[in-house]
């Protein structure tokens, strides 16, 4: 990539197409560098494998699109580029060019741009990020409602977003719910059910009749390779979901699983810190923790040794107490 920067400096371009598996430098890392130095330069990533985990990573870095290499993809690439440039107020070819570029922004590029916007709004709280993803899922699929159900024991903890703008949380028994069956099965493929009012779930799932639902599409969300929840969209009409709809939903489900992993890691770290703090406080030996010579924490035994109060010791130079 050392040759790329002077080339871009001397030869400005409108879009970059990046191979994911470069021989000397990973495409994801290169995308991150390009987006850092040229934040307004669109990057399209091409890959030979259809990993949604990599797609989430690429989109979080601001990639304009993540495409799986195939003859169809290569054939449609000019139209994809034209749509991305049109989105940014640019034009690749003259108006009378023969390429079948859309007159309006391509729905897929438009939806990816909205998903990118969601990722850019992520903060430190995984639950808040998951809430953003559920709202985005409902909007992008124009669903009556999008729901993320997390299985906790024998109950489902639900986060639902109803269009146009109502987000609600719920907690109740999992048995009988469609999403519970999706979680139990751990299936890789999405579960799609039409004509819900005449299905067994009209009796077992209270939401089906209560909200007059007709179509369901759901997929498992996994953590450490085991299903812990499900993401679903429901409609009050007979709705056919396209391959793009399901791919987009799968990307969002993977993004939720990443946030669940962060949530569990944060909880494990907090638990570890609490155990460490309890052991330190229970010790009869004086224990202190410092950073660059400034005390940041002490146990009661150390406070007793130096004859001071805990709050009056922290944030003071260590040399005052051990010299």
XYZ file of C-alpha atoms in Angstrom:
323
model
C 0.000 0.000 0.000
C 2.989 2.339 0.251
C 2.666 2.951 -3.507
C -1.056 3.674 -3.208
C -0.816 6.960 -1.310
C 1.415 8.867 -3.761
C -0.662 7.447 -6.627
C -3.882 8.761 -5.064
C -2.214 12.087 -4.336
C -1.151 12.535 -7.954
C -4.141 10.799 -9.585
C -7.371 11.645 -7.726
C -10.175 9.140 -8.315
C -13.903 8.932 -7.606
C -14.117 5.370 -6.273
C -11.770 2.537 -5.210
C -12.460 -1.168 -5.773
C -10.528 -3.217 -3.227
C -9.906 -6.977 -3.246
C -10.509 -8.443 0.220
C -7.714 -11.026 0.129
C -4.741 -9.014 -1.072
C -1.457 -10.976 -1.077
C 0.477 -8.516 1.094
C -2.157 -6.497 2.936
C -5.685 -7.372 4.144
C -8.405 -5.534 2.272
C -10.248 -4.648 5.508
C -7.142 -2.956 6.953
C -6.516 -1.122 3.685
C -10.124 0.083 3.625
C -9.701 1.458 7.145
C -6.588 3.388 6.099
C -8.227 4.750 2.951
C -11.299 5.886 4.887
C -9.085 7.557 7.497
C -7.013 9.514 4.972
C -9.753 10.040 2.346
C -13.050 9.909 4.322
C -15.154 11.005 1.325
C -13.691 8.469 -1.128
C -16.071 5.504 -1.674
C -14.551 2.012 -1.340
C -16.160 -1.115 -2.806
C -14.840 -4.408 -1.414
C -14.815 -7.518 -3.603
C -14.583 -10.924 -1.958
C -14.617 -14.523 -3.075
C -16.443 -15.624 0.092
C -19.843 -14.572 1.387
C -18.940 -13.905 5.019
C -21.478 -11.609 6.688
C -18.992 -11.086 9.540
C -16.568 -9.533 7.051
C -19.427 -7.576 5.491
C -20.278 -6.077 8.892
C -16.608 -5.209 9.493
C -16.337 -3.567 6.065
C -19.552 -1.572 6.418
C -18.601 -0.410 9.923
C -15.424 1.024 8.401
C -17.538 2.948 5.906
C -17.227 0.756 2.802
C -19.795 1.782 0.191
C -20.548 -1.847 -0.705
C -19.389 -5.415 -0.085
C -19.792 -7.621 -3.155
C -19.320 -11.349 -3.676
C -17.363 -12.028 -6.855
C -19.460 -13.662 -9.562
C -20.131 -13.112 -13.280
C -23.386 -11.346 -12.366
C -21.596 -9.044 -9.911
C -18.931 -8.076 -12.437
C -21.578 -7.433 -15.079
C -23.561 -5.145 -12.766
C -20.477 -3.382 -11.337
C -20.721 -0.301 -13.632
C -24.304 0.300 -12.501
C -23.270 -0.176 -8.854
C -20.464 2.370 -9.240
C -22.798 4.795 -11.011
C -25.341 4.506 -8.176
C -22.685 5.133 -5.509
C -21.357 8.173 -7.357
C -24.857 9.479 -7.956
C -25.488 9.189 -4.223
C -22.487 11.470 -3.677
C -23.547 13.960 -6.330
C -21.007 12.749 -8.891
C -21.369 11.329 -12.397
C -19.139 8.627 -13.822
C -20.280 8.648 -17.448
C -21.949 11.111 -19.803
C -25.774 11.079 -19.755
C -26.013 9.245 -23.085
C -23.666 6.419 -22.014
C -24.854 2.878 -22.704
C -24.366 1.608 -19.148
C -27.666 0.805 -17.450
C -27.165 3.149 -14.525
C -30.324 3.778 -12.510
C -32.070 7.126 -12.815
C -32.498 7.176 -9.062
C -30.321 5.853 -6.284
C -30.136 2.062 -6.388
C -32.193 0.616 -3.496
C -29.316 -1.619 -2.350
C -26.813 1.252 -2.221
C -29.392 3.422 -0.495
C -29.988 0.770 2.145
C -26.273 0.167 2.688
C -25.790 3.902 3.141
C -28.514 3.875 5.824
C -26.870 0.877 7.514
C -23.500 2.670 7.410
C -25.161 5.648 9.065
C -26.414 3.338 11.817
C -22.925 1.900 12.412
C -21.419 5.396 12.602
C -23.855 6.238 15.405
C -22.656 3.332 17.577
C -21.552 4.194 21.104
C -20.072 2.279 24.037
C -23.339 0.666 25.181
C -23.995 -2.606 23.259
C -27.699 -2.586 24.211
C -28.129 0.898 22.755
C -26.342 -0.216 19.577
C -28.667 -3.231 19.311
C -31.658 -0.895 19.679
C -30.330 1.177 16.761
C -29.935 -1.981 14.652
C -33.513 -3.131 15.344
C -34.894 0.282 14.362
C -32.775 0.268 11.196
C -33.963 -3.257 10.337
C -37.618 -2.217 10.592
C -37.025 0.860 8.441
C -34.948 -0.832 5.729
C -37.369 -3.740 5.294
C -40.432 -1.526 5.736
C -41.755 -4.047 8.250
C -44.761 -3.644 10.479
C -42.367 -4.457 13.295
C -38.797 -5.689 13.799
C -37.993 -7.601 16.974
C -34.829 -8.838 18.628
C -35.580 -11.569 21.172
C -32.854 -12.565 23.625
C -33.452 -15.904 25.373
C -32.948 -15.608 29.145
C -33.696 -18.916 30.844
C -37.231 -19.863 29.792
C -38.214 -16.295 28.929
C -37.762 -13.983 25.971
C -36.511 -10.462 26.527
C -37.882 -8.547 23.539
C -36.851 -5.275 21.945
C -39.394 -4.341 19.276
C -39.654 -1.360 16.944
C -43.024 -0.653 15.360
C -43.119 1.642 12.377
C -43.278 4.534 12.187
C -41.634 5.402 15.514
C -42.521 3.237 18.512
C -39.895 1.158 20.336
C -41.028 -1.095 23.200
C -39.442 -3.700 25.455
C -41.100 -6.820 26.807
C -40.399 -9.907 28.899
C -42.393 -13.125 28.984
C -42.472 -16.918 28.576
C -40.717 -18.155 25.445
C -42.749 -21.308 24.842
C -45.033 -21.095 21.818
C -43.399 -18.068 20.214
C -42.092 -18.405 16.658
C -38.794 -16.798 17.638
C -38.301 -19.390 20.378
C -38.501 -22.141 17.765
C -35.946 -20.280 15.633
C -33.582 -20.040 18.619
C -34.056 -23.693 19.594
C -33.370 -24.911 16.068
C -30.221 -22.792 15.694
C -30.834 -22.968 11.958
C -28.529 -21.096 9.588
C -31.240 -20.394 7.014
C -33.977 -17.879 7.804
C -37.429 -19.154 8.774
C -40.150 -17.594 6.614
C -43.843 -18.211 7.315
C -46.782 -16.868 5.315
C -50.486 -16.896 6.168
C -49.782 -16.796 9.901
C -53.472 -16.479 10.791
C -54.042 -20.037 9.539
C -50.828 -21.493 10.996
C -50.402 -23.281 14.361
C -48.732 -20.109 15.655
C -52.085 -18.320 15.568
C -52.861 -20.423 18.656
C -49.433 -20.671 20.325
C -47.957 -17.203 19.701
C -50.189 -14.512 21.251
C -48.755 -11.768 19.041
C -49.988 -13.334 15.792
C -53.687 -12.698 16.404
C -53.249 -9.689 18.675
C -51.478 -7.712 15.934
C -53.098 -9.469 12.925
C -49.755 -10.647 11.549
C -49.585 -12.398 8.171
C -45.872 -12.832 7.335
C -42.870 -13.698 9.529
C -39.150 -13.864 8.702
C -36.622 -14.643 11.416
C -33.063 -15.846 11.882
C -30.973 -16.954 14.837
C -28.465 -14.644 16.524
C -25.478 -16.530 17.904
C -22.786 -15.930 20.493
C -19.847 -18.327 20.827
C -21.488 -20.427 18.084
C -24.645 -21.088 20.083
C -28.015 -19.419 19.467
C -28.907 -16.894 22.161
C -31.615 -14.921 20.391
C -33.400 -14.188 17.156
C -33.983 -11.231 14.868
C -37.302 -11.144 13.062
C -39.486 -8.889 10.960
C -43.261 -9.253 10.756
C -45.846 -7.847 8.365
C -49.611 -7.433 8.504
C -49.839 -8.261 4.799
C -48.648 -11.127 2.630
C -45.065 -10.025 1.922
C -42.387 -11.671 -0.215
C -38.837 -10.927 0.903
C -36.124 -10.725 -1.758
C -32.622 -12.187 -1.509
C -31.349 -8.659 -0.848
C -33.860 -8.273 1.993
C -32.637 -11.480 3.612
C -28.968 -10.631 3.065
C -29.480 -7.235 4.684
C -31.297 -8.859 7.575
C -28.468 -11.378 7.957
C -25.874 -8.573 8.095
C -27.890 -6.890 10.852
C -28.216 -10.203 12.748
C -24.426 -10.666 12.607
C -23.937 -7.074 13.790
C -26.219 -7.823 16.757
C -24.162 -10.933 17.567
C -21.011 -8.760 17.577
C -22.672 -6.383 20.055
C -23.770 -9.360 22.199
C -20.151 -10.513 22.261
C -19.074 -7.028 23.401
C -21.792 -7.063 26.054
C -20.640 -10.423 27.456
C -16.988 -9.302 27.360
C -17.860 -6.112 29.266
C -19.829 -8.083 31.849
C -16.972 -10.576 32.280
C -14.488 -7.715 32.712
C -16.703 -5.999 35.288
C -17.130 -9.278 37.184
C -13.367 -9.875 37.121
C -12.698 -6.351 38.398
C -15.219 -6.846 41.222
C -13.576 -10.135 42.274
C -10.151 -8.476 42.208
C -11.445 -5.542 44.278
C -12.966 -7.893 46.866
C -9.696 -9.837 47.191
C -7.672 -6.645 47.535
C -10.018 -5.181 50.142
C -10.004 -8.443 52.119
C -6.192 -8.563 52.237
C -4.413 -7.754 55.518
C -1.440 -6.511 53.487
C -1.368 -2.941 52.276
C -2.118 -2.822 48.551
C -1.966 0.208 46.289
C -2.329 0.707 42.536
C -0.610 3.587 40.812
C -0.365 4.978 37.306
C 2.715 7.003 36.431
C 3.433 7.550 40.121
C -0.097 8.727 40.985
C -2.151 6.515 43.314
C -5.436 5.448 41.727
C -6.638 2.885 44.305
C -5.703 1.568 47.766
C -7.215 -0.976 50.131
C -8.172 -0.245 53.721
C -5.037 -1.969 55.050
C -2.808 0.474 53.134
C -4.902 3.435 54.341
C -4.452 2.218 57.928
C -0.687 1.819 57.394
C -0.188 5.412 56.263
C -2.765 6.793 58.677
C -4.971 8.421 56.074
C -8.447 8.302 54.612
C -9.008 6.445 51.308
C -10.381 9.503 49.509
C -7.474 11.651 50.682
C -4.870 9.156 49.431
C -6.041 8.483 45.876
C -4.973 10.889 43.132
C -1.901 11.898 45.154
C 1.780 11.157 44.354
C 2.912 7.726 45.548
C 6.238 9.124 46.758
C 4.436 10.941 49.583
C 3.498 7.644 51.204
C 6.349 5.230 50.439
C 9.440 7.469 50.587
